[in-house]
Each structure stands twice: as C-alpha cells, then as structure tokens.
Amino acid sequence: MTSLFIKSIKFLVGGAFIVVLLIALYGSVRGVIKEPPAETAEHAMHKHPEELKLASDGPFGKFDRAQLQRGFLVYKDVCSTCHSLNLVSFRNLKDLGYSEAEVKKIAKDWGTKQPVFDEKGGTWGERDNVPSDRFPKVYYPGTGTPPDLSLITKARHDGAAYVHSLLTGYDKKPSAEALAKFPEFAKTPDGMHFNPYFANLNIAMPPPLTQDGQVQYSDGTRATVDQMSKDVSAFLVWTAEPTLETRRQAGFAVLGFLIFAAFLTYGAYRSVWAGVKH
C-alpha cells in the first residue's frame, strides 16, 4: 500500500512539472507572436557573406598553389604588419612551391624578428628568423593585439567567404530604408569603419585593400582588390588546415579499404555458409 502511494505521488509530481513546463512554453510562444522582438540595427543592416568558390572546395578539391603564393604575398605586404600567423612555420611555405633557399630568404627578410631571452626570461635582443621558426607574433602594447589569422577561416562562420566579403565590404553603405529606421548609423563613430559583414557593423580595422595593384604579382595575374581578397582568403584556408589534401587522400584510402573489406566479408560469408541449409 505504501509503495503504491509513493508511486502515485511520483506520477503526480512529474505530471505537475510537465504541466508547468507546457504553460511556460505556451506563454513564451504567445508573447513572441503577439509582441515580436524589435528589429535591431545589426539584423537590418548585416549582410551574409557572398559566395566564394575556391579550388580547395568540395571533397575532391585541391589547393591552387599559384593562388596560395599570391595570397601569401598579400598577407606579407598588407596584413602582416598588424596580424600574426603564429601557428604556421616559415618552412611550411615549401608546401606552396617555394624552394628551400626562397624560404630561408623570406624568413631572414621578415620585418618582425625573433626575440632572444636571457636566463631570467627577459628579452635582451633579437635575431633573424630561420625556417623552423613560426611567423613571429605582432604586438601593440596598450592598444590591444589584432587577432591572429592562422585559424581565422575556421573560427568564423562561412570561413573564406567571410574573409573575402569583409575585405571588400568597406564601400557598401547602409540603405536609405535602414538609415531611416536607425539614423544613428548615418555617421560612423570616430576611429571606426562601417562594414555590413562585420558582426556589429562598425570595425576598427581600416580597409586593408584600398586600390588595384597594391601588391605586385609575378605570375601576370591582375592584382585587383577583388582578386587580392580572394587570394589571401584562399591562403588563410591553407594556414587553417595545411594538411587538407593529405587528410582527404587518407579518408578516401580508408573508405576504399572498408568497401573492399565489406566485399571480402560478404564473399567469406557466402563461402563458409554455402553448404548450410537455413
């Protein structure tokens, strides 16, 4: 009798809990339908990244080495003064087609040198970079350090498309309809730059790609702002996953082995149980 009473209490408590949840859910849904949340400026003006097709897209995609080299030049000449690439070593550039001598020269000529520390951990000097070094960090004491770009295409939704859209989105202004709703965005705050692809619309980074020919390509490709943006976006896809091609090849090899093993297993099954009646 006592056991039955305890079970009844449990069912009543559980049922009451479910009823309370349903009432709360009904109230929330009813409130959203009757009084939907006010549209924010970010929602009205924010744009989704434009589609960007790269040679590395898709399961069979491969890196375009020529494009990656162009993208590296854009990073070196434009982006490296502010943004680090600290998860990539200079010697990794050999994967892009650079020779060992070229990698050594790139490392030695790099603008930011490697700090040299004393026994107490203090810095007492600098030395040239060598191929085994990672790209040195960029510091801005007191003003904040811009984000490292090593994994930026992994850290942002839409990856390379986001980077490309952000770099080319500075000239896009809010529509007249959006400004009528949010007149405070008619004037961009001092030290900020309007960019509809950035999360809160105003970004502290000035437009890095400002004119065609800002970088000199050696392969004859015309260095338009759009082309430079695409190239550096492709390069940052590579920095985020330099072993992309190897990983895909290994995946296809494993998949092929599993399919072959499945056929072997089925053949063994038919052979072993061929004379057995069910």
XYZ file of C-alpha atoms in Angstrom:
278
model
C 0.000 0.000 0.000
C 2.789 2.383 0.937
C 4.662 1.553 -2.288
C 1.540 2.316 -4.367
C 1.073 5.628 -2.560
C 4.703 6.642 -3.223
C 4.370 5.778 -6.920
C 1.170 7.827 -7.152
C 2.941 10.831 -5.586
C 5.796 10.469 -8.114
C 3.360 10.464 -11.034
C 1.539 13.493 -9.665
C 4.770 15.447 -9.161
C 6.011 14.501 -12.640
C 2.683 15.391 -14.229
C 2.586 18.745 -12.435
C 6.128 19.501 -13.621
C 5.147 18.743 -17.232
C 2.044 20.940 -16.966
C 4.101 23.849 -15.612
C 6.575 23.483 -18.498
C 3.753 23.437 -21.068
C 2.188 26.555 -19.534
C 5.564 28.349 -19.588
C 6.146 27.290 -23.210
C 2.683 28.461 -24.229
C 3.238 31.812 -22.526
C 6.608 32.304 -24.246
C 5.306 31.406 -27.709
C 2.187 33.533 -27.244
C 4.311 36.504 -26.136
C 6.632 36.221 -29.150
C 3.685 36.005 -31.546
C 1.796 38.950 -30.032
C 4.852 41.121 -29.372
C 7.775 40.076 -31.598
C 11.200 41.467 -30.608
C 12.109 44.793 -32.157
C 14.401 44.633 -35.170
C 17.968 45.612 -34.335
C 20.375 47.576 -36.498
C 22.641 44.550 -36.734
C 19.768 42.470 -38.091
C 18.599 45.137 -40.535
C 21.989 46.089 -41.941
C 24.084 42.965 -41.539
C 24.808 41.040 -44.736
C 25.639 37.395 -45.150
C 28.982 36.679 -46.841
C 28.886 36.443 -50.596
C 29.593 33.052 -52.127
C 33.259 32.340 -52.797
C 34.382 29.351 -54.835
C 37.922 28.094 -54.317
C 39.884 25.236 -55.875
C 40.057 23.549 -52.457
C 36.265 23.347 -52.060
C 34.497 20.011 -52.013
C 35.716 16.515 -51.167
C 37.881 16.333 -54.308
C 39.196 19.893 -54.117
C 42.926 20.670 -54.204
C 44.842 23.794 -53.372
C 45.780 26.108 -56.225
C 49.486 26.641 -55.416
C 49.742 29.711 -57.640
C 46.822 31.323 -55.860
C 48.254 30.415 -52.453
C 51.539 32.090 -53.352
C 49.667 35.201 -54.424
C 47.688 35.102 -51.196
C 50.880 34.829 -49.191
C 52.213 37.943 -50.931
C 49.053 39.817 -49.955
C 49.431 38.662 -46.365
C 53.128 39.590 -46.310
C 52.775 43.016 -47.929
C 49.435 44.081 -46.452
C 48.277 42.031 -43.463
C 51.444 41.009 -41.616
C 52.101 44.453 -40.120
C 49.027 44.034 -37.912
C 48.079 40.355 -37.847
C 50.138 37.385 -36.696
C 50.263 33.934 -38.244
C 51.785 32.267 -35.236
C 50.611 28.687 -35.839
C 52.462 28.440 -39.159
C 56.214 27.971 -39.607
C 58.247 29.533 -42.391
C 59.290 26.061 -43.570
C 55.625 25.243 -44.247
C 55.879 27.602 -47.222
C 57.677 24.820 -49.105
C 54.245 23.207 -49.433
C 53.231 26.195 -51.563
C 56.048 25.559 -54.027
C 58.782 27.763 -52.592
C 62.304 26.338 -52.653
C 64.406 25.914 -49.515
C 66.552 28.907 -50.489
C 63.450 31.056 -51.027
C 62.058 30.039 -47.646
C 65.330 30.950 -45.937
C 65.320 34.361 -47.607
C 61.681 35.007 -46.705
C 62.393 34.110 -43.077
C 65.531 36.236 -42.866
C 63.960 39.272 -44.525
C 60.783 39.156 -42.438
C 60.138 42.515 -40.792
C 59.479 41.208 -37.268
C 62.430 39.370 -35.734
C 62.576 36.644 -33.113
C 63.167 37.806 -29.519
C 66.182 36.423 -27.670
C 65.701 35.746 -23.962
C 68.219 35.691 -21.142
C 68.384 33.108 -18.356
C 65.811 35.003 -16.284
C 63.283 35.145 -19.102
C 63.942 38.753 -20.019
C 64.411 39.903 -23.602
C 67.866 41.197 -24.389
C 67.888 41.249 -28.162
C 66.574 39.954 -31.471
C 67.727 37.552 -34.151
C 66.770 36.811 -37.719
C 64.069 34.258 -38.345
C 65.015 30.808 -39.598
C 62.768 28.366 -41.495
C 61.968 26.367 -38.347
C 60.570 29.463 -36.617
C 56.900 30.243 -36.642
C 55.799 33.552 -38.056
C 56.506 35.993 -35.213
C 53.686 37.487 -33.180
C 52.658 41.084 -33.674
C 52.192 43.138 -30.515
C 50.571 46.521 -29.985
C 51.271 47.316 -26.305
C 48.474 49.252 -24.675
C 46.158 49.272 -27.693
C 45.199 45.613 -27.960
C 46.535 42.976 -30.288
C 44.692 42.284 -33.576
C 43.540 38.661 -33.952
C 45.949 36.013 -35.183
C 44.923 34.859 -38.663
C 46.215 31.282 -38.525
C 42.762 29.781 -37.919
C 40.532 32.682 -38.917
C 38.719 30.707 -41.643
C 37.920 28.011 -39.080
C 36.939 30.476 -36.364
C 34.429 32.408 -38.492
C 31.204 31.116 -39.972
C 31.479 30.799 -43.764
C 35.291 30.900 -43.424
C 36.952 32.149 -46.601
C 33.710 33.713 -47.870
C 33.509 35.801 -44.692
C 37.119 36.981 -45.030
C 36.626 37.886 -48.704
C 33.357 39.717 -48.062
C 34.785 41.599 -45.095
C 37.828 42.770 -47.055
C 35.709 44.010 -49.956
C 32.737 45.258 -47.927
C 34.002 48.646 -46.780
C 32.473 50.520 -49.712
C 28.969 49.158 -49.057
C 26.799 51.719 -47.236
C 23.505 51.215 -45.354
C 20.372 51.504 -47.453
C 18.162 54.580 -47.142
C 15.411 52.420 -45.630
C 17.767 51.058 -42.941
C 19.089 54.537 -42.134
C 15.516 55.795 -41.743
C 14.989 53.175 -39.023
C 18.398 53.627 -37.429
C 19.571 57.209 -38.084
C 22.392 56.811 -35.541
C 24.284 54.812 -38.181
C 24.299 57.729 -40.606
C 27.593 58.787 -39.042
C 30.258 56.190 -38.279
C 31.959 56.693 -34.876
C 35.444 58.182 -34.930
C 38.132 55.552 -35.399
C 35.613 53.018 -36.750
C 34.646 51.909 -40.244
C 31.237 50.703 -41.384
C 31.251 47.178 -42.792
C 27.959 45.258 -43.158
C 29.734 41.888 -42.959
C 31.201 42.569 -39.508
C 29.165 41.354 -36.534
C 28.369 44.768 -35.012
C 28.666 46.687 -38.300
C 31.493 49.009 -37.199
C 35.067 47.702 -37.248
C 38.257 49.364 -36.028
C 40.392 47.934 -38.849
C 40.726 50.386 -41.757
C 40.262 48.980 -45.271
C 43.468 46.981 -45.860
C 42.960 46.629 -49.623
C 42.422 50.101 -50.979
C 43.447 50.053 -54.632
C 44.296 47.794 -57.544
C 47.978 46.951 -57.883
C 48.625 47.264 -54.171
C 50.589 44.001 -54.407
C 52.829 43.123 -57.353
C 52.095 39.624 -58.672
C 54.911 37.911 -60.550
C 52.696 35.458 -62.474
C 50.934 38.092 -64.563
C 47.641 37.982 -62.650
C 45.983 41.395 -62.434
C 46.040 42.438 -58.774
C 42.585 43.945 -58.411
C 41.142 44.454 -54.941
C 38.708 41.597 -55.563
C 41.487 39.268 -56.777
C 43.801 40.094 -53.866
C 40.950 39.470 -51.440
C 40.184 36.078 -52.990
C 43.854 35.103 -52.991
C 44.502 35.954 -49.349
C 41.258 34.202 -48.370
C 42.451 31.044 -50.145
C 45.834 31.375 -48.412
C 44.143 31.601 -44.999
C 42.168 28.433 -45.794
C 45.534 26.741 -46.237
C 47.004 28.164 -42.992
C 43.987 26.857 -41.082
C 44.411 23.337 -42.488
C 47.645 22.853 -44.451
C 47.159 19.060 -44.427
C 43.725 19.276 -46.051
C 44.712 17.359 -49.177
C 46.553 14.657 -47.211
C 43.594 14.209 -44.875
C 41.207 13.796 -47.781
C 43.503 11.308 -49.504
C 43.751 9.291 -46.281
C 39.964 9.399 -45.942
C 39.422 8.063 -49.460
C 42.013 5.333 -48.835
C 40.247 4.252 -45.635
C 36.864 4.360 -47.363
C 38.200 2.235 -50.223
C 39.658 -0.270 -47.756
C 36.342 -0.534 -45.881
C 34.438 -1.150 -49.117
C 36.977 -3.814 -50.164
C 36.787 -5.402 -46.692
C 32.995 -5.460 -46.908
C 33.155 -7.401 -50.201
C 35.694 -9.822 -48.694
C 33.486 -10.336 -45.662
C 30.460 -10.978 -47.822
C 32.440 -13.415 -50.005
C 33.695 -15.261 -46.923
C 30.163 -15.439 -45.571
C 28.855 -16.960 -48.815
C 31.754 -19.417 -48.955
C 31.534 -20.598 -45.329
C 27.755 -20.928 -45.253
C 27.298 -22.109 -48.855
C 26.504 -25.719 -47.888
C 24.427 -24.917 -44.843
C 20.687 -25.036 -45.268
C 18.607 -22.487 -43.376
